PDB file of N, CA, C and O in Angstrom:
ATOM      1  N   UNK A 212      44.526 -22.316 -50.458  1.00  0.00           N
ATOM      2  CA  UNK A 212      43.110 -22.413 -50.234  1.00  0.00           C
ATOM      3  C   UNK A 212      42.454 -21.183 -50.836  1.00  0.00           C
ATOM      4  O   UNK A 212      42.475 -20.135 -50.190  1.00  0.00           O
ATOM      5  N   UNK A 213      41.896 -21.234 -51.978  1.00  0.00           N
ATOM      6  CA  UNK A 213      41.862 -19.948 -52.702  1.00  0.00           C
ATOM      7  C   UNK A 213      40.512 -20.855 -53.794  1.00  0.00           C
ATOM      8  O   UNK A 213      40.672 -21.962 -54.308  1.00  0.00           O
ATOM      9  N   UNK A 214      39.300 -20.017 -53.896  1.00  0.00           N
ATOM     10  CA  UNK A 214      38.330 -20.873 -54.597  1.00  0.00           C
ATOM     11  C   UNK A 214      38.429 -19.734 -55.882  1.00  0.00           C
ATOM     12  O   UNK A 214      38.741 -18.575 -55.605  1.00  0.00           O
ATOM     13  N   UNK A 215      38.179 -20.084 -57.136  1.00  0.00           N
ATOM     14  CA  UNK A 215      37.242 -19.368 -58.118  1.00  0.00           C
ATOM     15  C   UNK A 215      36.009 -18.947 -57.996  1.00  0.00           C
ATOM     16  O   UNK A 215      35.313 -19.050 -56.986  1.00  0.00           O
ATOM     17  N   UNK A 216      35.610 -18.301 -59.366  1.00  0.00           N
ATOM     18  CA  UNK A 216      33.802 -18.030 -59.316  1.00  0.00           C
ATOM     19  C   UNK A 216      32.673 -19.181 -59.220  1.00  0.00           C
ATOM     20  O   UNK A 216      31.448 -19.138 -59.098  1.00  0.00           O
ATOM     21  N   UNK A 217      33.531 -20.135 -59.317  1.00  0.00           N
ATOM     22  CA  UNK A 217      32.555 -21.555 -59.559  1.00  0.00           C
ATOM     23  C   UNK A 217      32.921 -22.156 -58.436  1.00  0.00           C
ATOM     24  O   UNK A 217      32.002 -22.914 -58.127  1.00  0.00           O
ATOM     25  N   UNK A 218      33.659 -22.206 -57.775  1.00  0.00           N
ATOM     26  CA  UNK A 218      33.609 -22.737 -56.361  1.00  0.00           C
ATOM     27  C   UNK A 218      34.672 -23.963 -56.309  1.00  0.00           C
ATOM     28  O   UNK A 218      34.721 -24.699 -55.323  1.00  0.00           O
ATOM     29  N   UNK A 219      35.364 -24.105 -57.228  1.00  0.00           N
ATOM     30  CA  UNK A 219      36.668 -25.238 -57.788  1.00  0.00           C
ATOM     31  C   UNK A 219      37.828 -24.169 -56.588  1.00  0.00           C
ATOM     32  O   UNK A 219      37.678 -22.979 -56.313  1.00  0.00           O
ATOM     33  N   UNK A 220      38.766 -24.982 -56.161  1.00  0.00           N
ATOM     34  CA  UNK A 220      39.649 -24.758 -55.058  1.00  0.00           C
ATOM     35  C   UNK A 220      40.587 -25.202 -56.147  1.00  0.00           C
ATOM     36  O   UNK A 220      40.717 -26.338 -56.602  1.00  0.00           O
ATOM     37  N   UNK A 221      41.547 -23.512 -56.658  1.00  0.00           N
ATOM     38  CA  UNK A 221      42.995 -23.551 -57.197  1.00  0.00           C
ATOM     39  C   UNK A 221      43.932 -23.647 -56.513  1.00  0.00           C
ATOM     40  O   UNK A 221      44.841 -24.303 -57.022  1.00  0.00           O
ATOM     41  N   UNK A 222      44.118 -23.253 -55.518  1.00  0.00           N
ATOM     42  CA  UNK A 222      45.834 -23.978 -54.479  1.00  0.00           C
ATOM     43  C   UNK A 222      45.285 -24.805 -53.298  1.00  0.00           C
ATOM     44  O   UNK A 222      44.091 -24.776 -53.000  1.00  0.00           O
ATOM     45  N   UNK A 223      45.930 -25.327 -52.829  1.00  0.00           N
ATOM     46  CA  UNK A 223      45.330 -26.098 -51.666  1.00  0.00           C
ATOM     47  C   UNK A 223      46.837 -26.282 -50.517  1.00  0.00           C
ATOM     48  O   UNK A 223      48.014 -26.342 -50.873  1.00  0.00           O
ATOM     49  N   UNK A 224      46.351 -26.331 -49.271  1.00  0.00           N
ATOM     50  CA  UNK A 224      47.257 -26.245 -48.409  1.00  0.00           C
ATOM     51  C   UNK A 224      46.913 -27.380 -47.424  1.00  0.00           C
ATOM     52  O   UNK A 224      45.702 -27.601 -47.392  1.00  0.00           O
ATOM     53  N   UNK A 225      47.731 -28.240 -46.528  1.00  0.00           N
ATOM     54  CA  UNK A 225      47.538 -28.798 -45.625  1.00  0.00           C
ATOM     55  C   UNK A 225      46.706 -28.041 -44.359  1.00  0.00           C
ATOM     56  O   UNK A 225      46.698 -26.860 -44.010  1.00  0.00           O
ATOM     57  N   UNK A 226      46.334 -28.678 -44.071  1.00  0.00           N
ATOM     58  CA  UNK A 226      44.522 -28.150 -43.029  1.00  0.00           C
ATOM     59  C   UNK A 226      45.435 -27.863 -41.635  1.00  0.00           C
ATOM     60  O   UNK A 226      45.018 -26.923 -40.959  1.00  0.00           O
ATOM     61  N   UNK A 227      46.484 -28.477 -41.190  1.00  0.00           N
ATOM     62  CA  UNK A 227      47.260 -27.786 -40.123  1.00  0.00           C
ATOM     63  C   UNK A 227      48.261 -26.499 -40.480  1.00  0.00           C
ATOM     64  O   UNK A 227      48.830 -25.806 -39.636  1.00  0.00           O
ATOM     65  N   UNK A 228      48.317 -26.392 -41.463  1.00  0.00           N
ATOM     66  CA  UNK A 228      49.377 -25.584 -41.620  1.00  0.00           C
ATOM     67  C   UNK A 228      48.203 -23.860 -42.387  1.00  0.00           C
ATOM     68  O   UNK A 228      48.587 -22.702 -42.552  1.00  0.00           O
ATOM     69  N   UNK A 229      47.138 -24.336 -42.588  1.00  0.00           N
ATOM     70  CA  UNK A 229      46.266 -23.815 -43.134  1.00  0.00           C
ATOM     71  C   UNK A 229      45.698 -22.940 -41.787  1.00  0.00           C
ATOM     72  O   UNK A 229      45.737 -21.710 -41.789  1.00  0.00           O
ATOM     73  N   UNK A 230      45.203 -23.669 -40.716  1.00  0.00           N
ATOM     74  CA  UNK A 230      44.612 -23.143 -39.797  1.00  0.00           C
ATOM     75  C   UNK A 230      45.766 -22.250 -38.567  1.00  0.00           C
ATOM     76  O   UNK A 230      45.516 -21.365 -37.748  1.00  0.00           O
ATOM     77  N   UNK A 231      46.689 -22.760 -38.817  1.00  0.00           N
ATOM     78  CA  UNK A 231      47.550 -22.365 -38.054  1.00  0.00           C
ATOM     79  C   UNK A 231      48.099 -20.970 -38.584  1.00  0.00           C
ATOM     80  O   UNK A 231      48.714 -20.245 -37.802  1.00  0.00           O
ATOM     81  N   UNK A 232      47.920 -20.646 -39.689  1.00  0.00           N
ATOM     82  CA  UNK A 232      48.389 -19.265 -40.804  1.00  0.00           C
ATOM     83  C   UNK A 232      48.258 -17.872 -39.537  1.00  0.00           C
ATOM     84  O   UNK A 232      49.126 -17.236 -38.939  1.00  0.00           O
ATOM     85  N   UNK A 233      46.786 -17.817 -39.516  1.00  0.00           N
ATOM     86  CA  UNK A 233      46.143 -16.635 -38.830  1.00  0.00           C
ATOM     87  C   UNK A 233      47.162 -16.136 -37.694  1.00  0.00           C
ATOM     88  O   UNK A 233      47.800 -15.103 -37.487  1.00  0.00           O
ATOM     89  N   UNK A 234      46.992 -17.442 -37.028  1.00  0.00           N
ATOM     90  CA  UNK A 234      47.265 -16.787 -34.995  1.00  0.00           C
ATOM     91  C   UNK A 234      49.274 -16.986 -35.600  1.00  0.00           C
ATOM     92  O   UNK A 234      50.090 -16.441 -34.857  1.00  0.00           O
ATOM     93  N   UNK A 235      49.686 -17.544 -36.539  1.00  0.00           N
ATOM     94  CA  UNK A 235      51.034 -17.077 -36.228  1.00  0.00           C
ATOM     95  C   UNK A 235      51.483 -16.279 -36.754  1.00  0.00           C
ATOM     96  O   UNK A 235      52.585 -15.860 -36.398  1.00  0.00           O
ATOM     97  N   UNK A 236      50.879 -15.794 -37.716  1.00  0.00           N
ATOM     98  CA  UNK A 236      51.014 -14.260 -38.148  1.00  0.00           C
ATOM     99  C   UNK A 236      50.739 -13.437 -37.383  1.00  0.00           C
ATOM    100  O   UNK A 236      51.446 -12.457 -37.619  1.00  0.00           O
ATOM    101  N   UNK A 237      50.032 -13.246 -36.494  1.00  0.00           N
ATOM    102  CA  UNK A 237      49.200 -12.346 -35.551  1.00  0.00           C
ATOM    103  C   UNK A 237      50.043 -12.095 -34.355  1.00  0.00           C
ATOM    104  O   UNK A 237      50.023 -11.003 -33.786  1.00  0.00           O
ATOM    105  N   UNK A 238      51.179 -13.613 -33.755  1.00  0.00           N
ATOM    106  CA  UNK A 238      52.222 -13.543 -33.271  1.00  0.00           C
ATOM    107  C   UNK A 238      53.485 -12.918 -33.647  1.00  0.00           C
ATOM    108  O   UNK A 238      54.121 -12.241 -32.840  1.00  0.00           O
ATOM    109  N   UNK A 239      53.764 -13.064 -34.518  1.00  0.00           N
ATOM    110  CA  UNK A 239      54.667 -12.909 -35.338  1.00  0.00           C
ATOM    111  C   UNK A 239      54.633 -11.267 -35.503  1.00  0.00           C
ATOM    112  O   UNK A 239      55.586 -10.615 -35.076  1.00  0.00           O
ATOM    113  N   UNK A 240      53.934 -10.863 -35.897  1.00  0.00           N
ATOM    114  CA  UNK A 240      53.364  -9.130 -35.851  1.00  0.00           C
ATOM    115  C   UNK A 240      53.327  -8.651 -34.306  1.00  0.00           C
ATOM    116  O   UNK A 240      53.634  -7.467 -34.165  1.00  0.00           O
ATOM    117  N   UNK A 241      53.029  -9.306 -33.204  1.00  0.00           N
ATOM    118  CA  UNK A 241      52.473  -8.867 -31.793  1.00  0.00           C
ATOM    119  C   UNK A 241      53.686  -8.912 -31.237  1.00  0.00           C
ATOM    120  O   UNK A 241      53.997  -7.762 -30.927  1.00  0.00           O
ATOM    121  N   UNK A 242      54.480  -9.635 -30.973  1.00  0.00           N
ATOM    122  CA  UNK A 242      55.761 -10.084 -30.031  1.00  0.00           C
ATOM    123  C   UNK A 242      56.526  -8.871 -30.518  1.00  0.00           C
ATOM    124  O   UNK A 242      56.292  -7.992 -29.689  1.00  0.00           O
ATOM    125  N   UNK A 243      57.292  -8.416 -31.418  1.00  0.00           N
ATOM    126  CA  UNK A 243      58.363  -7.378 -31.414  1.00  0.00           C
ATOM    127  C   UNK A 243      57.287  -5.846 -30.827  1.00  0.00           C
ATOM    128  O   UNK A 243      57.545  -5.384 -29.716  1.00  0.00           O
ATOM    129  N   UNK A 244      56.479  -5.389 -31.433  1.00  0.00           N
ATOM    130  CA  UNK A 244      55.278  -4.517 -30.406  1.00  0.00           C
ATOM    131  C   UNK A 244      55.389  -4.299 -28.956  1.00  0.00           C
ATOM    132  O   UNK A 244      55.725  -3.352 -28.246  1.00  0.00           O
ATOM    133  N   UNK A 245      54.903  -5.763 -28.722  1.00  0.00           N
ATOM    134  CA  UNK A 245      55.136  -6.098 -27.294  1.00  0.00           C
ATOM    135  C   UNK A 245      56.503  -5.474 -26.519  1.00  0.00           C
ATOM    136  O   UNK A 245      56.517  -4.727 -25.540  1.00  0.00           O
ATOM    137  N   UNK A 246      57.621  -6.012 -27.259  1.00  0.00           N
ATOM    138  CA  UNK A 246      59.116  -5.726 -26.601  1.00  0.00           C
ATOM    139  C   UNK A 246      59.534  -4.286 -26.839  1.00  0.00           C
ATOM    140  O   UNK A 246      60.086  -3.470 -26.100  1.00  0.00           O
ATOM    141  N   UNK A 247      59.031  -4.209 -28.307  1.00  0.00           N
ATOM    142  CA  UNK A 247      59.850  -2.464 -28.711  1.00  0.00           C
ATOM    143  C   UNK A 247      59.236  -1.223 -28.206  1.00  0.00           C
ATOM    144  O   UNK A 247      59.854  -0.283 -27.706  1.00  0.00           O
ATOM    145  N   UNK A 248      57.649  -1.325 -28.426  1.00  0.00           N
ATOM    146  CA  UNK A 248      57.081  -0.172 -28.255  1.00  0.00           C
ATOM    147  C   UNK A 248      55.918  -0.591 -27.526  1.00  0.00           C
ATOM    148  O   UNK A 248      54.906  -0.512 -28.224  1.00  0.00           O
ATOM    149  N   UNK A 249      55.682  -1.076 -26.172  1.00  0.00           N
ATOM    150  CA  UNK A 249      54.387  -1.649 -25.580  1.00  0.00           C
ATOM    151  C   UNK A 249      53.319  -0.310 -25.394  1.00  0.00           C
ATOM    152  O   UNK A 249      52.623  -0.410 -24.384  1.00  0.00           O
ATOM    153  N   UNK A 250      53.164   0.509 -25.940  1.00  0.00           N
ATOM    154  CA  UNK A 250      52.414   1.635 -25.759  1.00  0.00           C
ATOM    155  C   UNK A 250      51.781   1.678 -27.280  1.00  0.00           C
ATOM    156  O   UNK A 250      51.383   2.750 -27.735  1.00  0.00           O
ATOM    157  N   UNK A 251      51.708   0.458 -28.044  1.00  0.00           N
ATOM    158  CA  UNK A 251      50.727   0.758 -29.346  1.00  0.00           C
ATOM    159  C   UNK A 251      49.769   0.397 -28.837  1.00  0.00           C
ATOM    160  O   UNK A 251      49.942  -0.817 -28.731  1.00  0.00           O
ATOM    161  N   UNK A 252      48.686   0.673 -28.368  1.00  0.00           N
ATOM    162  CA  UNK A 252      47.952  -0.100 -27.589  1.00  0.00           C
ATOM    163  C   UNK A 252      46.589  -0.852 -28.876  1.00  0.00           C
ATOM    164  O   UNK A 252      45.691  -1.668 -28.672  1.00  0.00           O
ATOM    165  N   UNK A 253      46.970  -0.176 -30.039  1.00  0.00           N
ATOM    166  CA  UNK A 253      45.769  -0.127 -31.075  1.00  0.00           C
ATOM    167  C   UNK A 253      46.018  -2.195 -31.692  1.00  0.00           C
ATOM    168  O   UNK A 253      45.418  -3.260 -31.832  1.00  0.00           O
ATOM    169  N   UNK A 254      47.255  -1.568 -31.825  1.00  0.00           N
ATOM    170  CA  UNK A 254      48.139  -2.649 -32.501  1.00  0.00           C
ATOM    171  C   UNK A 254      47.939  -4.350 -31.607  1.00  0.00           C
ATOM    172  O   UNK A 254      47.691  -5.522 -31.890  1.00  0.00           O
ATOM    173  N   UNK A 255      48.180  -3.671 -30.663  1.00  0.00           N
ATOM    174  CA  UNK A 255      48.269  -5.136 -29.498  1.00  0.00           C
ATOM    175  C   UNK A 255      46.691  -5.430 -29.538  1.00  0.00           C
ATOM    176  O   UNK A 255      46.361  -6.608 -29.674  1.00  0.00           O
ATOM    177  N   UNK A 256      45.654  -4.419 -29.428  1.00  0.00           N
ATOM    178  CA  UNK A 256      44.466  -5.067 -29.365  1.00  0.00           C
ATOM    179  C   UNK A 256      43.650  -5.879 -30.126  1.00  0.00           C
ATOM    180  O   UNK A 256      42.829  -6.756 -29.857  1.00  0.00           O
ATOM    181  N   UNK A 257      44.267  -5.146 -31.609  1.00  0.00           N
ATOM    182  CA  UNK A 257      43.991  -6.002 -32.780  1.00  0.00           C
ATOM    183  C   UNK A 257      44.731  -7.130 -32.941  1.00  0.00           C
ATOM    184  O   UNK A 257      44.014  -7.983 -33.465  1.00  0.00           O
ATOM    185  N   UNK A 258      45.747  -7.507 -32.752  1.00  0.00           N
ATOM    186  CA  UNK A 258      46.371  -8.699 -32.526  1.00  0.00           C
ATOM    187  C   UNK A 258      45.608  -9.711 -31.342  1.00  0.00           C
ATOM    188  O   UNK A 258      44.960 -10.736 -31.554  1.00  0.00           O
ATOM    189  N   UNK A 259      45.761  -9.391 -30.705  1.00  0.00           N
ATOM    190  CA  UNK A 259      45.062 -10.528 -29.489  1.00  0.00           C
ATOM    191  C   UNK A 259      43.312 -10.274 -30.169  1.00  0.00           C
ATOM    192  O   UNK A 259      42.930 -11.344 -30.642  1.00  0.00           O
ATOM    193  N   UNK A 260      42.724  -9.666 -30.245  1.00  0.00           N
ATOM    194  CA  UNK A 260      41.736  -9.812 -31.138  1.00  0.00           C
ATOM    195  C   UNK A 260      41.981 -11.076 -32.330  1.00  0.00           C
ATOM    196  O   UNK A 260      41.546 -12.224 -32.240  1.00  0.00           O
ATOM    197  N   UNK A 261      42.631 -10.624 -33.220  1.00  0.00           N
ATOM    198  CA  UNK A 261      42.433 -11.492 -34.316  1.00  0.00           C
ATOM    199  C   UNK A 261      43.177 -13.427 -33.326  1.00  0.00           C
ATOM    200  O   UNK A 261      42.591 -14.510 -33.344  1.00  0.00           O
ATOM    201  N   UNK A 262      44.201 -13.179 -32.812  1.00  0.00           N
ATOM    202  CA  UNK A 262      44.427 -14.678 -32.069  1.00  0.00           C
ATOM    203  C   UNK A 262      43.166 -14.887 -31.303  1.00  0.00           C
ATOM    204  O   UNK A 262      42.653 -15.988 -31.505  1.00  0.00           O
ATOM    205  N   UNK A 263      42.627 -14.208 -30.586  1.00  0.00           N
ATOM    206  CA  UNK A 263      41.257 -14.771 -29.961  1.00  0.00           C
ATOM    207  C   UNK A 263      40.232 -15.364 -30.930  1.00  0.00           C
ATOM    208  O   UNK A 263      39.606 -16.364 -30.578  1.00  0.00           O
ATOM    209  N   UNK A 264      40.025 -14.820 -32.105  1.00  0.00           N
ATOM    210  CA  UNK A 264      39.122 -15.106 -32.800  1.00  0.00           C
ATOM    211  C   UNK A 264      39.417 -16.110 -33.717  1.00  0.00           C
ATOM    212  O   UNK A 264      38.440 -16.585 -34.297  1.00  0.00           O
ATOM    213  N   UNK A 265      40.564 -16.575 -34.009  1.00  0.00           N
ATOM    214  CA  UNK A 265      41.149 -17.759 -34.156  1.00  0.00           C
ATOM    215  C   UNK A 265      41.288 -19.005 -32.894  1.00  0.00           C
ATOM    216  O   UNK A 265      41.658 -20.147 -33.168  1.00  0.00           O
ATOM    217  N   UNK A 266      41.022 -18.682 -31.867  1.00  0.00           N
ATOM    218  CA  UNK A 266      40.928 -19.641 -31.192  1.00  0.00           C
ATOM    219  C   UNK A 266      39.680 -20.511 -30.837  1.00  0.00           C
ATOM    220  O   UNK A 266      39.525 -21.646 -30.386  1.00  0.00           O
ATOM    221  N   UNK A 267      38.476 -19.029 -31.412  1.00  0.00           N
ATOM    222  CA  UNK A 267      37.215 -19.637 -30.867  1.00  0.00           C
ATOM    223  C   UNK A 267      36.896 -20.434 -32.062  1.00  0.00           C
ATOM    224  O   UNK A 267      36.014 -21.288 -31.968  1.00  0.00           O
ATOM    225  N   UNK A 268      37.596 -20.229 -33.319  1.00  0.00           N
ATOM    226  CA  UNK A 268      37.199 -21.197 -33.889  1.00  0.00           C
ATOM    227  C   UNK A 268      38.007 -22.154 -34.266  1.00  0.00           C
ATOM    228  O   UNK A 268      37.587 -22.949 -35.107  1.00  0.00           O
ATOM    229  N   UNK A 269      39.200 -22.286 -33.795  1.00  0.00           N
ATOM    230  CA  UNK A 269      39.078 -23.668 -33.404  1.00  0.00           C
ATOM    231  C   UNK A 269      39.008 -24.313 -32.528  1.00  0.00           C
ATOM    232  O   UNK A 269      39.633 -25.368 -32.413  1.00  0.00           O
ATOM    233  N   UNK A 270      38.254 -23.859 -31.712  1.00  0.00           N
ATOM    234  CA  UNK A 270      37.495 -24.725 -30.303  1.00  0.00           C
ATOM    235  C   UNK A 270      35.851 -24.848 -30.923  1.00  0.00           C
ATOM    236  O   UNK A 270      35.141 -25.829 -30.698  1.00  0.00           O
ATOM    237  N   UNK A 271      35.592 -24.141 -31.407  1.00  0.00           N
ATOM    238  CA  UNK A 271      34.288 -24.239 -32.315  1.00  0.00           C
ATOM    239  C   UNK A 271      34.407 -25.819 -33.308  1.00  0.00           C
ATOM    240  O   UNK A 271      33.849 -26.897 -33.104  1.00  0.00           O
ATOM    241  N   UNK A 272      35.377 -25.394 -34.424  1.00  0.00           N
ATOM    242  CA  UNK A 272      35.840 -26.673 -34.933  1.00  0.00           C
ATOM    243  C   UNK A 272      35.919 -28.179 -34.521  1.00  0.00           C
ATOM    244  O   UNK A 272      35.581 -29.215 -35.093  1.00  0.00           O
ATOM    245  N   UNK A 273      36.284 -28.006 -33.749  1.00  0.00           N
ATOM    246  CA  UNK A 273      36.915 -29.151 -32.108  1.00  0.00           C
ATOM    247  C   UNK A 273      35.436 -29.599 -32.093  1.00  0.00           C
ATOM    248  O   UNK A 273      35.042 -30.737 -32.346  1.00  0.00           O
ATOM    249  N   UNK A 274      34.759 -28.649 -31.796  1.00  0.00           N
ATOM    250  CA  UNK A 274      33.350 -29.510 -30.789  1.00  0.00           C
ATOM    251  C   UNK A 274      32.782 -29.545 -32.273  1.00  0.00           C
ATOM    252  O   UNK A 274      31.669 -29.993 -32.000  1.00  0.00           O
ATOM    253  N   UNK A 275      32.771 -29.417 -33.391  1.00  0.00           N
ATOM    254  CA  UNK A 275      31.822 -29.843 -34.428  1.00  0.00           C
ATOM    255  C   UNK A 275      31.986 -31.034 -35.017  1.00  0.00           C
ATOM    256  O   UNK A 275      31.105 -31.601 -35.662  1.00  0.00           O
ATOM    257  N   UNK A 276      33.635 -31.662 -34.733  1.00  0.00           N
ATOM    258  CA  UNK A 276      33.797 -32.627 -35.543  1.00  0.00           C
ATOM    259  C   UNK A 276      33.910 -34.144 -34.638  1.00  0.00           C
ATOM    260  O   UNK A 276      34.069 -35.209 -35.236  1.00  0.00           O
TER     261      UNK A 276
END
């Protein structure tokens, strides 16, 4: 999902696997944190940050369509 200057879409990805990118990266980064060193506190906040903000939109999403 990657546009040019003209607005033409050069790769394209399935829309579940697309939306789902964010919050499991964000997991994926948060969980060993969590277990190894629970005192990053910077780290964990920005993580549940960025999964929160992936969630509101797709509950945002949800109610638009």
């Amino acid at each position: 999902m990657q546009f040019d200057l003209f607005g033409s879409a050069g790769l394209y990805a399935p829309r579940p696997l697309a939306l789902a990118f964010m919050p499991a990266l964000a997991t994926v980064i948060l969980l060993p944190f969590l277990v190894l060193a629970p005192n990053a506190l910077g780290l964990i906040i920005a993580c549940t940050c960025l999964v929160s903000g992936q969630i509101l939109y797709h509950w945002l999403l949800a109610r638009s369509l």
